[in-house]
Coordinates of C-alpha atoms in Angstrom, one line a residue:
Chain A
M1 CA -12.8 -42.6 6.5
S2 CA -10.5 -39.6 7.0
Q3 CA -9.9 -36.5 5.1
Q4 CA -6.7 -36.9 2.9
P5 CA -4.8 -33.8 2.8
Q6 CA -4.5 -32.3 -0.8
A7 CA -0.8 -34.0 -2.2
S8 CA 1.9 -32.1 -2.1
S9 CA 1.5 -29.2 0.2
M10 CA 2.1 -27.8 3.4
I11 CA -0.3 -28.0 6.2
I12 CA -0.7 -24.9 8.9
S13 CA -0.9 -26.3 12.5
N14 CA 0.1 -22.9 14.0
P15 CA 0.4 -19.5 12.1
G16 CA 2.1 -17.9 14.9
V17 CA 1.3 -14.0 15.4
L18 CA 0.9 -13.4 11.4
A19 CA 1.6 -15.6 8.4
L20 CA 1.2 -14.0 5.2
I21 CA 1.4 -15.2 1.7
Q22 CA 3.8 -12.6 -0.2
D23 CA 5.4 -12.1 -3.5
I24 CA 7.3 -8.9 -4.1
G25 CA 4.1 -7.1 -4.4
R26 CA 1.2 -5.6 -6.5
I27 CA 2.7 -3.2 -9.1
G28 CA 1.0 -0.8 -11.0
Q29 CA -2.6 -0.9 -9.2
H30 CA -2.5 2.4 -7.1
R31 CA -5.2 4.0 -9.9
I32 CA -7.7 1.4 -8.8
G33 CA -6.8 2.2 -4.6
L34 CA -4.7 -1.2 -4.4
T35 CA -1.8 -1.0 -2.0
V36 CA 1.4 -2.5 -3.1
G37 CA 1.8 -5.2 -0.2
G38 CA 4.7 -7.7 -0.4
P39 CA 7.4 -8.1 2.1
M40 CA 8.2 -5.6 4.7
D41 CA 12.0 -6.6 4.2
P42 CA 12.2 -7.4 0.5
F43 CA 15.9 -8.3 1.3
S44 CA 15.6 -11.0 3.3
F45 CA 12.8 -12.3 1.0
H46 CA 14.7 -12.5 -1.8
W47 CA 17.6 -14.4 -0.1
A48 CA 15.2 -16.9 0.9
N49 CA 14.1 -17.5 -2.7
H50 CA 17.8 -17.5 -3.8
L51 CA 18.3 -20.1 -1.3
C52 CA 15.8 -22.1 -2.8
G53 CA 16.9 -21.5 -6.3
N54 CA 13.5 -19.4 -7.2
D55 CA 13.0 -16.4 -9.7
E56 CA 13.3 -13.1 -8.4
G57 CA 9.7 -12.7 -6.6
A58 CA 8.5 -16.1 -6.3
T59 CA 5.7 -16.3 -3.7
A60 CA 6.9 -17.0 -0.1
I61 CA 5.5 -16.6 3.4
E62 CA 6.0 -13.8 5.9
L63 CA 6.1 -14.4 9.5
S64 CA 5.9 -11.8 11.7
I65 CA 7.3 -12.3 15.2
G66 CA 7.0 -16.4 14.6
G67 CA 5.4 -19.1 16.5
F68 CA 4.5 -20.8 13.4
V69 CA 4.1 -24.5 12.7
S70 CA 3.7 -26.5 9.8
E71 CA 3.6 -30.1 8.1
F72 CA 4.8 -31.2 4.8
T73 CA 3.1 -33.6 2.8
Q74 CA 5.9 -34.0 0.1
D75 CA 9.9 -33.9 -0.1
T76 CA 11.0 -30.5 -0.9
Q77 CA 13.3 -27.7 0.0
I78 CA 13.0 -24.8 2.1
A79 CA 15.0 -21.9 3.6
L80 CA 14.3 -19.3 6.5
T81 CA 16.0 -15.9 6.6
G82 CA 15.3 -12.5 8.4
A83 CA 14.5 -12.3 12.2
V84 CA 16.8 -14.3 14.2
S85 CA 14.8 -17.0 16.0
D86 CA 15.2 -20.8 16.9
I87 CA 14.1 -22.9 13.8
K88 CA 13.6 -26.7 14.6
L89 CA 12.7 -29.6 11.9
N90 CA 11.2 -32.5 13.6
G91 CA 12.5 -31.2 16.8
K92 CA 15.8 -30.9 15.7
S93 CA 17.5 -27.4 15.5
V94 CA 18.5 -26.4 12.0
P95 CA 20.0 -23.2 10.9
M96 CA 18.7 -20.2 9.3
W97 CA 20.1 -18.7 5.9
H98 CA 20.7 -22.4 4.7
T99 CA 18.9 -24.7 2.1
L100 CA 17.2 -27.3 4.4
S101 CA 15.7 -30.4 2.9
V102 CA 12.3 -31.6 4.0
K103 CA 10.8 -35.2 3.8
A104 CA 7.0 -36.0 3.6
G105 CA 5.8 -35.8 7.0
D106 CA 8.5 -33.5 8.4
V107 CA 7.5 -30.9 11.1
L108 CA 8.6 -27.3 10.7
K109 CA 8.7 -24.8 13.7
V110 CA 9.7 -21.4 13.8
G111 CA 10.0 -20.1 17.5
F112 CA 9.7 -16.3 18.3
A113 CA 11.9 -13.9 16.9
S114 CA 14.8 -13.0 19.3
E115 CA 16.1 -10.2 17.2
G116 CA 14.3 -8.8 14.5
C117 CA 10.4 -9.1 13.5
R118 CA 10.0 -10.8 10.1
I119 CA 11.0 -14.1 8.8
Y120 CA 10.3 -15.2 5.3
L121 CA 9.7 -19.2 4.6
A122 CA 10.6 -19.9 0.9
V123 CA 10.1 -23.0 -0.7
Q124 CA 11.5 -24.7 -4.0
G125 CA 9.7 -23.3 -6.9
G126 CA 7.9 -20.9 -4.8
F127 CA 4.1 -21.8 -3.4
P128 CA 1.8 -21.7 -6.6
I129 CA -0.8 -19.6 -5.6
T130 CA -3.1 -17.8 -8.3
P131 CA -2.3 -14.2 -8.3
Q132 CA -4.9 -11.2 -8.2
F133 CA -4.3 -8.4 -10.0
G134 CA -0.9 -9.8 -10.9
S135 CA 0.4 -10.4 -7.7
T136 CA -0.3 -13.2 -4.5
A137 CA 0.6 -10.8 -1.9
T138 CA -1.9 -10.8 0.9
V139 CA -3.4 -7.5 1.8
V140 CA -5.9 -8.3 4.7
R141 CA -7.2 -4.9 4.7
E142 CA -8.2 -5.1 1.0
A143 CA -8.8 -8.9 1.4
I144 CA -6.8 -9.3 -1.8
G145 CA -4.3 -11.8 -2.6
G146 CA -3.0 -15.3 -0.8
I147 CA -5.9 -17.4 -0.1
N148 CA -9.2 -15.7 -0.5
G149 CA -7.6 -12.3 1.0
H150 CA -6.7 -13.8 4.4
A151 CA -3.8 -14.3 6.7
L152 CA -3.1 -18.2 7.2
A153 CA -4.9 -20.0 9.9
K154 CA -4.8 -23.3 11.7
G155 CA -5.5 -26.0 9.1
S156 CA -4.8 -23.9 5.8
V157 CA -3.6 -26.2 3.3
I158 CA -1.1 -24.5 0.9
P159 CA 0.1 -26.5 -2.6
L160 CA 3.7 -27.1 -3.2
S161 CA 5.2 -26.9 -6.4
T162 CA 7.0 -30.2 -8.0
W163 CA 10.3 -31.0 -6.5
Q164 CA 13.5 -31.7 -7.7
P165 CA 17.0 -32.5 -6.1
R166 CA 19.1 -29.5 -6.0
P167 CA 22.2 -28.5 -4.3
N168 CA 21.9 -27.3 -0.6
L169 CA 23.1 -23.7 -0.4
M170 CA 23.9 -21.3 2.6
M171 CA 24.3 -17.5 2.9
P172 CA 27.9 -16.6 4.1
E173 CA 27.5 -14.9 7.6
M174 CA 29.4 -11.9 6.6
Y175 CA 26.6 -11.1 4.3
R176 CA 23.8 -11.6 6.6
P177 CA 22.2 -8.5 7.9
S178 CA 22.4 -7.4 11.6
Y179 CA 19.4 -6.4 13.3
Q180 CA 21.3 -4.4 16.0
L181 CA 22.7 -1.8 14.0
K182 CA 22.4 1.4 15.1
K183 CA 22.8 3.2 12.0
P184 CA 20.3 6.0 11.6
L185 CA 17.4 5.3 8.8
R186 CA 17.9 7.6 5.8
V187 CA 15.4 10.2 4.7
V188 CA 15.2 11.9 1.3
L189 CA 13.5 15.4 2.3
G190 CA 10.6 15.9 0.1
Y191 CA 6.7 16.4 -0.4
Q192 CA 5.6 19.3 2.4
E193 CA 9.4 19.3 3.9
A194 CA 9.8 23.4 3.5
S195 CA 6.6 23.7 6.0
F196 CA 8.5 22.5 9.1
S197 CA 10.5 24.9 10.5
D198 CA 14.2 24.6 10.7
F199 CA 14.1 24.4 14.2
D200 CA 11.7 21.6 14.1
K201 CA 13.6 19.9 11.3
A202 CA 17.0 20.1 13.3
H203 CA 14.9 18.4 16.3
F204 CA 13.9 16.0 13.9
F205 CA 17.0 14.8 12.4
S206 CA 19.2 14.9 16.0
S207 CA 16.4 13.0 18.4
D208 CA 15.9 9.3 19.0
Y209 CA 12.4 8.0 18.2
T210 CA 10.9 5.0 19.9
V211 CA 8.9 2.5 17.8
S212 CA 5.5 2.6 19.3
E213 CA 3.0 -0.1 19.5
R214 CA 1.4 1.0 16.6
M215 CA 3.6 -0.7 14.6
D216 CA 2.0 -3.0 11.6
R217 CA 2.2 -3.2 7.8
M218 CA 0.2 -0.2 7.1
G219 CA 2.9 1.9 9.0
Y220 CA 5.2 2.3 12.0
R221 CA 4.4 5.3 14.3
L222 CA 7.0 6.5 16.1
T223 CA 7.4 8.9 19.3
G224 CA 9.7 11.3 20.2
P225 CA 9.9 15.2 20.1
M226 CA 7.1 16.8 18.2
C227 CA 7.5 18.1 14.7
R228 CA 4.6 20.2 13.0
S229 CA 4.2 21.3 10.0
S230 CA 2.4 24.9 9.3
I231 CA 0.1 23.7 7.0
S232 CA -3.0 22.8 8.7
S233 CA -5.0 21.3 5.8
M234 CA -4.4 20.0 2.5
L235 CA -5.7 18.2 -0.4
S236 CA -5.2 14.3 -0.2
E237 CA -2.5 13.3 -2.5
G238 CA -0.6 10.0 -3.4
I239 CA 1.7 8.2 -0.7
C240 CA 5.3 6.8 -1.9
H241 CA 6.8 3.6 -0.2
G242 CA 8.5 5.1 3.0
A243 CA 6.6 8.3 3.1
I244 CA 6.9 10.1 6.5
Q245 CA 3.5 11.6 7.7
L246 CA 3.5 14.4 10.4
P247 CA -0.3 14.4 11.7
P248 CA -1.2 17.4 13.9
D249 CA 0.0 15.4 17.3
G250 CA 3.4 15.7 15.5
Q251 CA 4.8 12.3 15.9
P252 CA 5.8 10.8 12.6
I253 CA 4.1 7.7 11.1
V254 CA 6.3 5.7 8.3
L255 CA 4.2 4.3 5.8
L256 CA 4.9 1.0 4.8
N257 CA 3.7 -1.9 2.5
D258 CA -0.3 -1.6 3.0
R259 CA -0.5 1.9 3.3
Q260 CA -3.3 3.5 1.7
T261 CA -2.5 5.1 -1.4
I262 CA -3.8 8.7 -0.9
G263 CA -4.0 10.9 2.3
G264 CA -3.9 14.2 3.4
Y265 CA -1.2 14.9 6.3
P266 CA 1.9 17.0 5.7
K267 CA 4.9 14.7 5.1
M268 CA 8.8 15.5 6.0
G269 CA 10.0 13.2 2.8
A270 CA 10.2 9.3 2.7
M271 CA 13.0 6.8 4.0
I272 CA 14.7 4.7 1.5
A273 CA 13.2 1.3 1.3
R274 CA 16.5 -0.1 2.1
D275 CA 15.9 1.4 5.6
T276 CA 12.6 1.0 5.8
A277 CA 13.5 -3.0 5.3
R278 CA 15.2 -2.4 8.5
L279 CA 12.8 -0.5 10.4
A280 CA 10.2 -3.5 9.7
Q281 CA 12.4 -5.5 11.7
M282 CA 12.3 -3.5 14.6
T283 CA 9.9 -4.2 17.4
Q284 CA 8.1 -1.6 20.2
G285 CA 10.3 0.0 22.3
K286 CA 13.6 0.1 19.9
T287 CA 14.9 3.5 19.2
V288 CA 15.9 4.9 16.0
T289 CA 17.5 8.3 14.6
F290 CA 16.9 9.9 11.2
E291 CA 19.2 11.4 8.7
A292 CA 18.4 13.4 5.6
I293 CA 19.8 12.5 2.6
T294 CA 19.2 14.0 -0.9
I295 CA 17.7 12.1 -4.0
Q296 CA 20.9 11.7 -5.6
E297 CA 22.8 10.6 -2.7
A298 CA 19.8 7.6 -2.4
H299 CA 20.4 6.8 -6.1
A300 CA 24.2 6.3 -5.3
I301 CA 23.2 4.4 -2.3
N302 CA 21.1 2.2 -4.3
L303 CA 23.3 1.7 -7.2
L304 CA 26.4 0.4 -5.1
S305 CA 24.1 -1.5 -2.7
R306 CA 22.7 -3.4 -5.9
H307 CA 26.3 -3.8 -7.4
H308 CA 27.7 -5.3 -4.1
E309 CA 24.7 -7.5 -3.7
S310 CA 25.3 -8.9 -7.2
K311 CA 28.5 -10.0 -6.1
I312 CA 27.2 -12.3 -3.0
K313 CA 27.8 -16.0 -3.8
L314 CA 25.7 -18.4 -2.0
K315 CA 28.1 -21.3 -0.6
S316 CA 27.1 -24.8 -1.2
T317 CA 26.7 -27.0 2.1
D318 CA 26.4 -30.7 0.4
Chain B
M1 CA 2.9 22.6 -12.8
R2 CA 5.2 22.3 -9.9
I3 CA 7.6 19.1 -9.6
E4 CA 8.9 18.1 -6.1
I5 CA 10.7 15.3 -4.5
A6 CA 8.3 12.5 -2.8
G7 CA 11.2 9.8 -2.1
E8 CA 14.0 8.0 -3.2
N9 CA 12.1 6.9 -6.8
A10 CA 9.3 9.1 -6.7
L11 CA 8.2 13.0 -7.8
I12 CA 5.1 14.4 -7.0
L13 CA 3.8 17.0 -9.5
Y14 CA 1.5 19.7 -8.2
F15 CA -1.0 21.4 -11.1
S16 CA -3.2 23.8 -8.6
D17 CA -3.6 24.6 -4.8
K18 CA -7.2 23.8 -5.2
V19 CA -9.5 21.7 -6.7
S20 CA -10.9 22.4 -10.1
E21 CA -12.0 20.4 -13.3
E22 CA -9.4 22.4 -15.3
S23 CA -6.4 21.0 -13.0
S24 CA -8.3 17.7 -12.7
A25 CA -8.2 17.4 -17.0
K26 CA -4.6 18.3 -16.8
I27 CA -3.7 15.7 -14.3
Q28 CA -6.1 13.2 -16.1
A29 CA -4.2 13.9 -19.3
M30 CA -0.4 13.6 -18.0
T31 CA -1.5 10.2 -16.4
Q32 CA -2.5 8.9 -19.3
A33 CA 0.5 10.2 -21.6
L34 CA 2.7 8.7 -18.7
G35 CA 0.8 5.4 -18.3
T36 CA 2.0 4.8 -21.6
K37 CA 5.7 4.1 -19.9
M38 CA 4.0 1.8 -17.3
G39 CA 6.2 -1.1 -17.1
D40 CA 9.1 0.8 -19.0
G41 CA 10.7 2.8 -16.5
I42 CA 7.4 3.9 -14.7
I43 CA 6.4 1.8 -11.9
D44 CA 3.0 3.5 -10.7
L45 CA 0.9 6.6 -11.0
V46 CA -1.3 7.9 -8.2
P47 CA -3.6 10.9 -9.8
S48 CA -5.5 12.8 -6.9
Y49 CA -7.3 16.1 -6.3
A50 CA -4.9 18.6 -7.7
S51 CA -1.6 16.3 -8.0
L52 CA 0.0 13.3 -9.8
L53 CA 2.5 11.0 -7.8
V54 CA 5.0 9.5 -10.1
I55 CA 6.9 6.4 -9.0
Y56 CA 9.8 5.2 -11.1
D57 CA 12.4 2.6 -11.4
D58 CA 15.8 3.9 -10.6
D59 CA 17.3 1.7 -12.4
R60 CA 16.2 3.0 -15.5
Y61 CA 15.8 7.0 -14.4
D62 CA 17.7 9.2 -12.2
Y63 CA 16.2 12.3 -10.8
Y64 CA 17.2 14.4 -13.6
A65 CA 16.1 12.4 -16.2
M66 CA 12.8 11.6 -14.8
R67 CA 12.3 15.2 -14.4
Q68 CA 13.4 15.7 -18.1
L69 CA 10.6 13.3 -19.1
I70 CA 7.9 14.8 -17.4
N71 CA 8.5 18.4 -18.4
T72 CA 8.9 17.0 -22.0
T73 CA 5.6 15.1 -21.7
A74 CA 3.9 18.3 -19.9
K75 CA 5.3 20.6 -23.3
Q76 CA 3.8 18.0 -25.7
L77 CA 0.3 18.0 -23.9
D78 CA 0.3 22.0 -23.5
S79 CA 0.6 22.2 -27.5
Q80 CA -2.1 19.5 -28.1
S81 CA -5.7 21.4 -27.8
S82 CA -8.0 18.1 -27.4
R83 CA -8.2 17.3 -23.9
S84 CA -9.2 13.9 -23.0
E85 CA -13.0 13.7 -21.7
G86 CA -13.9 11.3 -19.2
K87 CA -17.0 9.3 -19.5
L88 CA -20.1 10.1 -17.6
I89 CA -22.0 7.6 -15.4
T90 CA -25.1 7.4 -13.7
L91 CA -25.4 6.1 -10.8
P92 CA -28.9 4.8 -9.3
V93 CA -29.5 5.6 -5.3
Y94 CA -32.1 4.2 -3.0
Y95 CA -32.5 7.3 -0.8
G96 CA -35.1 5.5 1.4
V97 CA -35.3 6.1 5.2
E98 CA -33.8 2.4 5.6
A99 CA -31.2 3.2 3.4
A100 CA -30.0 6.6 4.5
P101 CA -29.4 6.5 8.4
D102 CA -27.8 10.2 8.5
L103 CA -30.4 11.8 5.7
E104 CA -32.8 13.1 8.2
E105 CA -29.7 14.8 10.7
L106 CA -28.0 16.0 7.6
A107 CA -31.5 17.8 6.4
Q108 CA -32.1 19.3 10.0
K109 CA -28.6 20.7 10.1
A110 CA -28.5 21.9 6.5
G111 CA -32.2 23.6 7.5
L112 CA -33.5 21.4 4.5
T113 CA -36.2 19.1 3.9
T114 CA -34.8 15.5 3.1
N115 CA -36.4 15.8 -0.2
E116 CA -34.5 18.8 -1.2
V117 CA -31.0 17.2 0.1
I118 CA -32.0 14.3 -2.4
E119 CA -32.6 16.9 -5.0
I120 CA -29.6 19.0 -4.5
H121 CA -27.4 15.7 -4.4
Q122 CA -29.1 14.6 -7.6
A123 CA -28.6 17.8 -9.6
Q124 CA -24.8 18.1 -9.8
T125 CA -22.5 16.7 -11.9
Y126 CA -19.4 15.4 -9.9
Q127 CA -16.1 14.5 -11.1
A128 CA -14.0 11.6 -9.8
Y129 CA -11.0 13.3 -8.4
A130 CA -9.2 10.7 -6.9
I131 CA -9.7 6.8 -6.0
G132 CA -8.0 5.3 -2.8
F133 CA -8.7 4.6 0.9
A134 CA -9.7 1.2 -0.1
P135 CA -10.0 -0.7 -3.8
G136 CA -12.2 0.9 -6.0
F137 CA -13.4 4.2 -3.3
A138 CA -13.7 7.4 -5.6
F139 CA -13.7 10.5 -4.3
L140 CA -16.3 12.6 -6.1
G141 CA -16.7 16.4 -5.7
E142 CA -17.8 19.0 -5.5
V143 CA -21.1 18.8 -3.6
D144 CA -23.4 21.9 -3.3
E145 CA -22.1 23.8 -0.2
R146 CA -26.0 23.5 0.8
I147 CA -25.7 19.8 1.8
A148 CA -22.0 19.8 2.5
M149 CA -21.4 18.4 5.8
P150 CA -18.4 17.3 7.9
R151 CA -17.4 13.6 8.9
K152 CA -19.2 12.6 11.8
S153 CA -17.1 13.1 15.3
T154 CA -17.4 9.3 16.0
P155 CA -17.0 7.1 13.0
R156 CA -19.0 4.0 12.2
K157 CA -17.3 0.6 12.7
A158 CA -18.9 -0.9 9.7
V159 CA -20.7 1.5 6.7
P160 CA -22.7 -1.1 4.6
K161 CA -21.3 -1.9 0.8
G162 CA -23.0 0.7 -1.6
A163 CA -23.4 3.1 0.9
V164 CA -23.6 6.6 -0.6
A165 CA -21.9 9.4 1.6
I166 CA -21.3 12.8 2.1
A167 CA -18.1 14.2 4.0
D168 CA -17.6 17.9 3.4
R169 CA -17.8 18.8 -0.2
Q170 CA -17.2 15.2 -1.4
T171 CA -19.6 12.5 -2.0
A172 CA -18.8 8.6 -2.9
V173 CA -20.2 5.2 -2.9
Y174 CA -18.6 3.0 -0.4
P175 CA -17.2 0.0 -2.5
S176 CA -17.1 -2.7 0.3
V177 CA -18.0 -2.9 4.2
S178 CA -15.5 -0.8 5.8
P179 CA -15.3 2.0 8.7
G180 CA -15.9 5.3 7.7
G181 CA -17.3 8.8 9.2
W182 CA -18.9 10.1 6.3
N183 CA -22.7 10.6 6.6
L184 CA -24.8 8.0 4.8
I185 CA -27.7 9.2 2.7
G186 CA -28.6 6.3 0.2
L187 CA -27.6 3.1 -1.0
C188 CA -26.3 2.2 -4.7
P189 CA -26.9 -1.4 -5.9
V190 CA -24.0 -1.1 -8.5
L191 CA -20.9 -2.8 -7.5
M192 CA -18.3 -0.2 -7.5
F193 CA -15.3 -2.8 -7.0
D194 CA -15.4 -6.4 -8.2
P195 CA -12.0 -8.1 -8.7
E196 CA -13.8 -10.8 -10.8
R197 CA -14.7 -8.4 -13.5
T198 CA -12.9 -6.6 -15.8
P199 CA -12.7 -3.5 -15.6
C200 CA -13.3 -4.2 -11.8
M201 CA -14.7 -0.6 -11.6
P202 CA -17.3 1.3 -13.3
L203 CA -15.2 4.5 -13.4
E204 CA -11.9 5.9 -13.1
T205 CA -10.4 9.4 -12.0
G206 CA -11.3 11.7 -14.5
D207 CA -14.9 10.5 -15.7
K208 CA -18.0 12.4 -14.5
V209 CA -20.9 10.7 -12.3
K210 CA -24.5 12.0 -11.8
F211 CA -26.8 10.2 -9.3
Q212 CA -30.4 9.3 -10.2
A213 CA -33.0 8.1 -7.3
I214 CA -34.7 5.1 -7.6
S215 CA -37.9 3.2 -6.1
K216 CA -37.3 0.5 -3.4
E217 CA -38.6 -2.2 -5.8
E218 CA -35.9 -0.7 -8.3
F219 CA -33.2 -1.1 -6.1
L220 CA -34.0 -4.6 -4.7
S221 CA -34.2 -5.4 -8.4
M222 CA -31.1 -4.3 -9.3
G223 CA -29.8 -6.8 -6.8
G224 CA -29.6 -4.2 -4.1
Q225 CA -29.7 -5.6 -0.1
L226 CA -31.2 -4.2 2.7

């Protein structure tokens, strides 16, 4: 007798480059050394969930680069957002940023991203995964979250929530992010900022930096003009999201979701989360620039952006 | 205490320029005091050797309000004479040759016998200054200068779970198999991180730790694996 796949599930035929179960992340666990995890581009992640009518922070899947294939054993609704990629349902092209109705037996194929890097796949009700330390976010380095702390593999079976008919929605194009924006990445000056010379700082904030091949969920290493702190050794201290570390080689590393929680390299400050989301959508070879802002400016940017986002209305496509 | 900006919703409090039990106690007290607001505007706290990183919800606090909360809390703590003492934990260690690949070399470089190194390592009461690097990895200090040793020039790809190690004036027990450059001088059979258990760690920052030598038989009977 052939093995019956679990009722109401999604079966992974090909995980692609990297497929991870993620919710908003593991919050409040730094004191035992656990990092946050969660979506590298939380904005695209949230909209994938909204399109499925899910609660904020429901469990979805983050695909890096793409190349993902899965099959559904139950009817449901899904939505894909994030990096621009060719999406096919049973061989037929379907749009991103739309709720899509899928039937039992349907095959979803996500091509490789042509623009951007992280794609989000949400399903109605979220994937019902048991949280660890309050979160389903997979952190492979810690072997925590997701399914046994692992990235999804060929043959992984992921349960689906019960489904009910709901309207199909779409995100109007004007609100979708562009991954070609050339706007500088904004950095709140802080930490050991005073240990960098005015000359190095001026250079840092006026030069192009390139995304190197060392870019992953822990951090993005950029290459460009050297920027070095006058501090040669310091005590390890807490690292916040987006912190820009400058090791002795003077090449910046922007620390992201899976970063270690403490570290001992001097830091220039931290990139705001709105812009780490943009950085995380970049692939090797892209160039970026930095802009210094104050913590008060960052606060105003966040409040205004949240206000604007709260006004975005999804459109019905039924 | 000096307050610096760390990021858009994070401030870092510096209590000292160097490691001391006194500043560690202050960091601990501040962590506990602010910890009562976790989920109520404070998102996370990262205590370390001489600092405390405070990450907050910028929908609830702005920079000025958070500074004020921290300063008010600091004043309240200063006026309290009682300071919270961490608990003392004794961790058993098997220092046998097969459990301690770097012990011999460390002893040689230090100009001591292996027995002297083991005795010196046990003599000290250590403070858990920080937890990080990996889940449950506690940085304990400070190691007696006679047995302080820099990290190995080539880190190991896989340090075994339970490895008791020294790097400079720090010592630690590896909670799980991981890469690492510390000098390995023994094995501890106690699980330092168990996600299935509550609490998942036998110690937290601010606690004190002593090591106690055990025999191979004791190590194995406590669930240790060679």
